[in-house]
Coordinates of C-alpha atoms in Angstrom, one line a residue:
M992 CA 0.0 0.0 0.0
T993 CA 1.4 3.4 1.0
T994 CA 2.4 5.5 3.9
G995 CA 4.0 2.9 6.2
V996 CA 4.2 1.8 9.9
H997 CA 7.5 0.5 11.6
T998 CA 8.2 -1.8 14.6
E999 CA 11.5 -1.2 16.3
P1000 CA 14.4 -2.9 14.4
A1001 CA 17.1 -0.3 13.9
L1002 CA 17.0 2.4 11.3
L1003 CA 15.8 1.2 7.9
H1004 CA 15.9 4.7 6.3
T1005 CA 19.3 5.6 5.0
G1006 CA 17.9 8.3 2.8
R1007 CA 19.6 9.9 -0.1
D1008 CA 21.1 7.2 -2.4
G1009 CA 18.0 5.0 -2.5
D1010 CA 20.1 2.0 -1.4
L1011 CA 19.4 0.3 2.0
A1012 CA 21.6 -2.1 3.8
V1013 CA 18.7 -4.6 4.0
P1014 CA 18.9 -7.9 2.0
P1015 CA 15.9 -8.3 -0.4
E1016 CA 14.9 -11.6 1.2
E1017 CA 14.8 -10.0 4.7
A1018 CA 12.7 -7.1 3.3
R1019 CA 10.3 -9.7 1.7
R1020 CA 9.9 -11.7 4.9
A1021 CA 9.3 -8.5 6.9
T1022 CA 6.8 -7.1 4.4
N1023 CA 4.9 -10.4 4.3
Q1024 CA 3.8 -9.9 7.9
H1025 CA 1.1 -7.7 6.5
Y1026 CA 0.5 -9.1 3.0
E1027 CA 0.2 -12.7 4.2
L1028 CA -2.7 -11.8 6.5
P1029 CA -5.8 -13.7 5.5
P1030 CA -7.7 -12.2 2.5
E1031 CA -10.8 -11.9 4.7
V1032 CA -9.0 -9.0 6.5
F1033 CA -8.8 -7.0 3.3
T1034 CA -12.2 -7.9 1.9
A1035 CA -13.7 -6.6 5.1
F1036 CA -12.6 -3.0 4.4
L1037 CA -11.5 -2.7 0.7
D1038 CA -13.8 -2.5 -2.3
A1039 CA -15.2 -5.5 -4.2
R1040 CA -12.1 -5.8 -6.3
V1041 CA -9.9 -5.8 -3.1
K1042 CA -7.8 -2.9 -4.6
Y1043 CA -5.3 -1.8 -1.9
S1044 CA -4.3 1.6 -3.3
S1045 CA -5.8 5.0 -4.0
A1046 CA -9.0 5.3 -5.9
L1047 CA -9.8 8.2 -8.3
Y1048 CA -13.0 10.2 -7.5
R1049 CA -13.7 11.7 -10.9
D1050 CA -17.2 12.2 -9.7
P1051 CA -17.5 13.3 -6.0
H1052 CA -20.7 11.2 -5.7
H1053 CA -19.0 8.0 -6.7
T1054 CA -18.9 5.0 -4.4
L1055 CA -15.5 3.5 -3.5
E1056 CA -16.2 0.7 -6.0
E1057 CA -16.9 3.2 -8.8
A1058 CA -13.8 5.3 -7.9
Q1059 CA -11.5 2.2 -7.9
T1060 CA -12.8 1.2 -11.3
A1061 CA -12.2 4.8 -12.5
K1062 CA -8.6 4.6 -11.2
L1063 CA -7.9 1.4 -13.1
H1064 CA -9.2 3.0 -16.3
F1065 CA -6.9 6.0 -15.5
V1066 CA -3.9 3.7 -15.2
A1067 CA -4.8 2.1 -18.6
E1068 CA -5.1 5.6 -20.1
R1069 CA -1.7 6.7 -18.7
L1070 CA -0.1 3.5 -20.1
G1071 CA -1.8 4.0 -23.5
L1072 CA -3.4 0.6 -23.5
R1073 CA -5.6 -0.2 -26.4
G1074 CA -6.0 -3.9 -25.9
G1075 CA -4.0 -7.1 -26.1
E1076 CA -0.7 -5.7 -24.6
C1077 CA 1.7 -7.7 -22.4
L1078 CA 1.7 -6.2 -18.9
L1079 CA 4.0 -6.7 -15.9
D1080 CA 2.2 -5.9 -12.6
I1081 CA 4.9 -5.6 -10.0
G1082 CA 3.5 -6.0 -6.5
C1083 CA 0.1 -7.1 -7.7
G1084 CA -1.6 -7.3 -4.3
W1085 CA -4.9 -9.1 -4.4
G1086 CA -5.0 -8.9 -8.2
S1087 CA -7.3 -6.0 -8.8
L1088 CA -5.2 -4.4 -11.6
T1089 CA -4.0 -7.8 -13.0
L1090 CA -7.6 -9.1 -13.4
F1091 CA -9.0 -5.9 -14.6
M1092 CA -6.5 -5.4 -17.4
A1093 CA -6.8 -9.0 -18.4
Q1094 CA -10.6 -8.9 -18.5
E1095 CA -11.3 -5.3 -19.7
Y1096 CA -8.3 -4.8 -22.0
G1097 CA -7.5 -8.3 -23.1
C1098 CA -3.9 -8.0 -21.7
E1099 CA -1.6 -10.9 -21.0
V1100 CA -0.5 -10.1 -17.5
T1101 CA 2.4 -11.3 -15.4
A1102 CA 1.7 -10.6 -11.8
V1103 CA 4.5 -10.5 -9.2
T1104 CA 3.9 -10.8 -5.4
P1105 CA 6.1 -11.9 -2.5
S1106 CA 3.0 -13.4 -0.8
A1107 CA 1.8 -16.9 -1.3
P1108 CA -1.7 -16.2 0.0
Q1109 CA -2.0 -13.3 -2.5
A1110 CA -0.8 -15.5 -5.4
E1111 CA -3.3 -18.2 -4.5
Y1112 CA -6.1 -15.7 -4.3
V1113 CA -5.2 -14.1 -7.7
R1114 CA -5.0 -17.5 -9.4
E1115 CA -8.4 -18.5 -7.9
Q1116 CA -10.0 -15.3 -9.1
A1117 CA -8.5 -15.6 -12.5
A1118 CA -9.8 -19.2 -12.8
R1119 CA -13.3 -18.1 -11.8
A1120 CA -13.3 -15.3 -14.4
G1121 CA -12.0 -17.6 -17.1
L1122 CA -8.7 -15.6 -17.3
T1123 CA -6.2 -18.3 -16.5
G1124 CA -4.8 -18.2 -20.0
R1125 CA -4.1 -14.4 -19.7
V1126 CA -2.8 -14.3 -16.1
M1127 CA 0.5 -15.7 -14.8
V1128 CA 1.4 -15.2 -11.2
R1129 CA 5.0 -15.4 -9.9
I1130 CA 5.8 -15.6 -6.2
G1131 CA 9.0 -14.1 -4.7
S1132 CA 11.0 -10.9 -4.2
Y1133 CA 11.0 -8.9 -7.4
S1134 CA 14.5 -7.7 -6.3
D1135 CA 15.8 -11.3 -6.7
M1136 CA 13.6 -12.4 -9.6
E1137 CA 14.8 -13.0 -13.2
V1138 CA 12.4 -11.2 -15.5
E1139 CA 12.4 -12.2 -19.1
G1140 CA 10.5 -11.0 -22.1
R1141 CA 9.7 -7.6 -23.6
Y1142 CA 6.6 -6.2 -22.0
D1143 CA 4.6 -3.3 -23.4
A1144 CA 3.9 -1.8 -20.0
A1145 CA 4.7 -2.2 -16.3
T1146 CA 2.9 -1.1 -13.2
M1147 CA 4.2 -0.4 -9.6
L1148 CA 1.3 0.7 -7.5
G1149 CA 2.5 1.2 -3.9
S1150 CA 5.1 -1.5 -4.2
I1151 CA 8.5 0.2 -4.7
I1152 CA 8.3 1.4 -1.0
H1153 CA 8.9 -2.3 0.0
M1154 CA 12.1 -2.7 -2.2
P1155 CA 15.4 -2.0 -0.5
D1156 CA 17.1 -1.0 -3.8
R1157 CA 14.7 1.0 -5.9
I1158 CA 17.2 2.0 -8.6
D1159 CA 18.0 -1.7 -9.2
A1160 CA 14.3 -2.5 -9.3
L1161 CA 13.6 0.2 -11.8
R1162 CA 16.6 -0.7 -14.0
K1163 CA 15.2 -4.3 -14.1
T1164 CA 11.8 -3.0 -15.1
Y1165 CA 13.4 -0.8 -17.8
Q1166 CA 15.2 -3.8 -19.2
A1167 CA 12.0 -5.9 -19.2
L1168 CA 10.1 -3.3 -21.3
R1169 CA 10.2 -3.1 -25.1
R1170 CA 11.4 0.1 -26.7
G1171 CA 8.6 2.7 -26.2
G1172 CA 7.1 0.7 -23.3
R1173 CA 5.6 2.6 -20.4
L1174 CA 5.8 2.4 -16.7
Y1175 CA 3.1 3.6 -14.3
L1176 CA 4.4 4.1 -10.7
S1177 CA 2.5 5.5 -7.8
E1178 CA 3.6 5.9 -4.2
S1179 CA 3.0 7.7 -0.9
C1180 CA 5.9 9.8 0.1
F1181 CA 7.2 12.6 2.4
R1182 CA 6.3 15.9 0.9
N1183 CA 9.9 17.1 0.8
E1184 CA 13.5 16.3 1.9
E1185 CA 13.2 18.5 5.0
V1186 CA 10.1 16.8 6.3
Y1187 CA 11.6 13.4 5.5
Q1188 CA 14.6 14.2 7.7
E1189 CA 12.4 15.4 10.5
F1190 CA 9.7 12.8 10.5
A1191 CA 11.1 9.5 9.1
N1192 CA 12.0 8.0 12.4
R1193 CA 9.1 9.4 14.6
P1194 CA 6.8 6.8 16.3
G1195 CA 3.8 7.5 14.0
T1196 CA 5.9 6.8 10.9
K1197 CA 7.4 3.7 12.4
H1198 CA 4.0 2.4 13.3
V1199 CA 3.2 2.3 9.6
T1200 CA 6.5 1.3 8.1
E1201 CA 7.5 -1.4 10.6
R1202 CA 4.6 -2.5 12.8
I1203 CA 2.1 -2.7 9.9
F1204 CA 4.3 -3.4 6.9
G1205 CA 7.4 -4.9 8.5
F1206 CA 9.6 -3.1 5.9
A1207 CA 8.7 0.1 4.0
D1208 CA 11.2 2.9 3.0
M1209 CA 9.0 6.0 2.5
V1210 CA 11.0 8.8 0.9
P1211 CA 10.3 12.1 -0.9
F1212 CA 9.0 11.6 -4.4
S1213 CA 12.0 13.5 -5.7
Q1214 CA 14.1 10.4 -4.8
L1215 CA 11.7 8.2 -6.8
I1216 CA 11.9 10.6 -9.8
G1217 CA 15.7 10.5 -9.5
A1218 CA 15.7 6.7 -9.4
T1219 CA 13.4 6.5 -12.4
E1220 CA 15.8 8.8 -14.4
S1221 CA 18.8 6.8 -13.2
A1222 CA 17.2 3.7 -14.6
G1223 CA 17.1 5.3 -18.0
F1224 CA 13.4 6.3 -18.3
S1225 CA 12.1 9.5 -19.8
L1226 CA 9.4 11.1 -17.6
E1227 CA 6.0 11.8 -19.2
T1228 CA 3.5 12.7 -16.6
L1229 CA 3.1 13.5 -12.9
D1230 CA -0.2 13.4 -11.1
D1231 CA -1.0 14.5 -7.5
L1232 CA -3.6 12.1 -6.2
T1233 CA -3.3 13.1 -2.5
A1234 CA -6.9 14.2 -2.1
H1235 CA -8.1 11.1 -3.8
Y1236 CA -6.2 8.9 -1.4
H1237 CA -7.5 10.9 1.6
R1238 CA -11.1 10.2 0.5
T1239 CA -10.2 6.5 -0.2
I1240 CA -8.8 6.0 3.3
E1241 CA -11.8 7.7 4.9
E1242 CA -13.9 5.0 3.3
W1243 CA -11.5 2.2 4.3
E1244 CA -11.7 3.4 7.9
R1245 CA -15.5 3.5 7.9
R1246 CA -15.7 0.0 6.5
A1247 CA -13.0 -1.4 8.9
L1248 CA -15.0 -0.1 11.9
A1249 CA -18.3 -1.3 10.5
N1250 CA -16.8 -4.8 9.8
S1251 CA -14.5 -5.2 12.8
D1252 CA -16.1 -8.5 13.6
R1253 CA -15.0 -9.9 10.3
I1254 CA -11.5 -8.6 10.7
E1255 CA -11.2 -10.0 14.2
A1256 CA -12.5 -13.4 13.1
A1257 CA -9.8 -13.6 10.5
A1258 CA -7.0 -12.0 12.5
P1259 CA -7.7 -11.4 16.2
G1260 CA -6.4 -8.1 17.4
M1261 CA -5.9 -6.6 13.9
T1262 CA -8.6 -4.0 13.9
A1263 CA -7.0 -1.5 16.3
P1264 CA -3.6 -1.3 14.6
L1265 CA -5.2 -1.2 11.2
V1266 CA -7.5 1.7 12.2
E1267 CA -4.5 3.5 13.8
Y1268 CA -2.6 3.1 10.6
L1269 CA -5.4 4.5 8.5
R1270 CA -5.9 7.5 10.8
T1271 CA -2.1 8.2 10.9
A1272 CA -1.9 8.1 7.1
N1273 CA -4.9 10.4 6.7
A1274 CA -3.7 12.9 9.3
G1275 CA -0.4 13.4 7.4
W1276 CA -1.7 14.2 3.9
G1277 CA -0.7 17.6 2.7
Y1278 CA 1.4 18.2 5.8
T1279 CA 4.1 15.6 6.0
S1280 CA 3.0 13.3 3.1
K1281 CA 1.7 13.3 -0.5
H1282 CA 0.6 10.6 -2.9
Y1283 CA 1.9 11.0 -6.5
A1284 CA 1.9 8.9 -9.7
L1285 CA 4.3 9.2 -12.6
T1286 CA 4.3 7.7 -16.1
A1287 CA 7.7 7.1 -17.8
V1288 CA 8.7 5.7 -21.1
K1289 CA 11.6 3.6 -22.3
S1290 CA 12.7 6.1 -25.0
R1291 CA 15.7 8.3 -25.4
L1292 CA 13.6 11.1 -26.8
G1293 CA 10.6 10.7 -24.6
L1294 CA 7.0 11.0 -25.9
R1295 CA 6.6 11.0 -29.6
T1296 CA 3.7 12.4 -31.5
V1297 CA 2.4 10.2 -34.4
R1298 CA 1.9 12.4 -37.5

């Protein structure tokens, strides 16, 4: 997901070079403390697609389900999908984007997750929807994974925060794309370097990055832009989705409280830290944190206009 919660292992944030002294396998195991919770925890407070990232409220009267569908179409628009593309979904979560792009756009999707329960869930949903032939799920740390093929597009929605070497991850993604292929990356971040230095190791931040997620390295978005450029990409677009994520999390909190019995049945004691995480995240928007999305292209000259 996004804004992070820590427990108390030493400092995970080193900051400026985007390279943490945390082995990828250690980061994967730590992160899985959250993403290997039973799917029933997430279905209790997310939308019907179980999409664990910001929605897009193009209409203020939209339900969470409608806003999450709008967000998935927005990602497809930013990637320039017209139908039938090969897509790499890095950090696929519970498969909302993977399944949507396979069903609505006819894409062949390779979904990557470090979580065995997520992989099983996505495969089951793909089978139910008759999408098995278009969806392949790979389990493991993306940092350690060999990625073959030339994809038309790649997505990283709230996943790069869990990768100890973001430049290496983005270079791997660059190499996996065909020439002209596009990347959509979204992430929650500190609003600037000064705020990062002041707040990265405060208890509220650590509750998110360590206690909830096990491992999450939340940095200013400028560091992610720098890493994207270092990987070789040309930047195309930048979208500020902070207000949309605030609205999304308000709805998640409402549903978590309304369905606390379902959460407790699946993971006893999980409701309180989950609600604390959601409230901490929403309190920071615009003050200490932002949520941005960028689109980048594998092209030396950047965006080309067809004449």
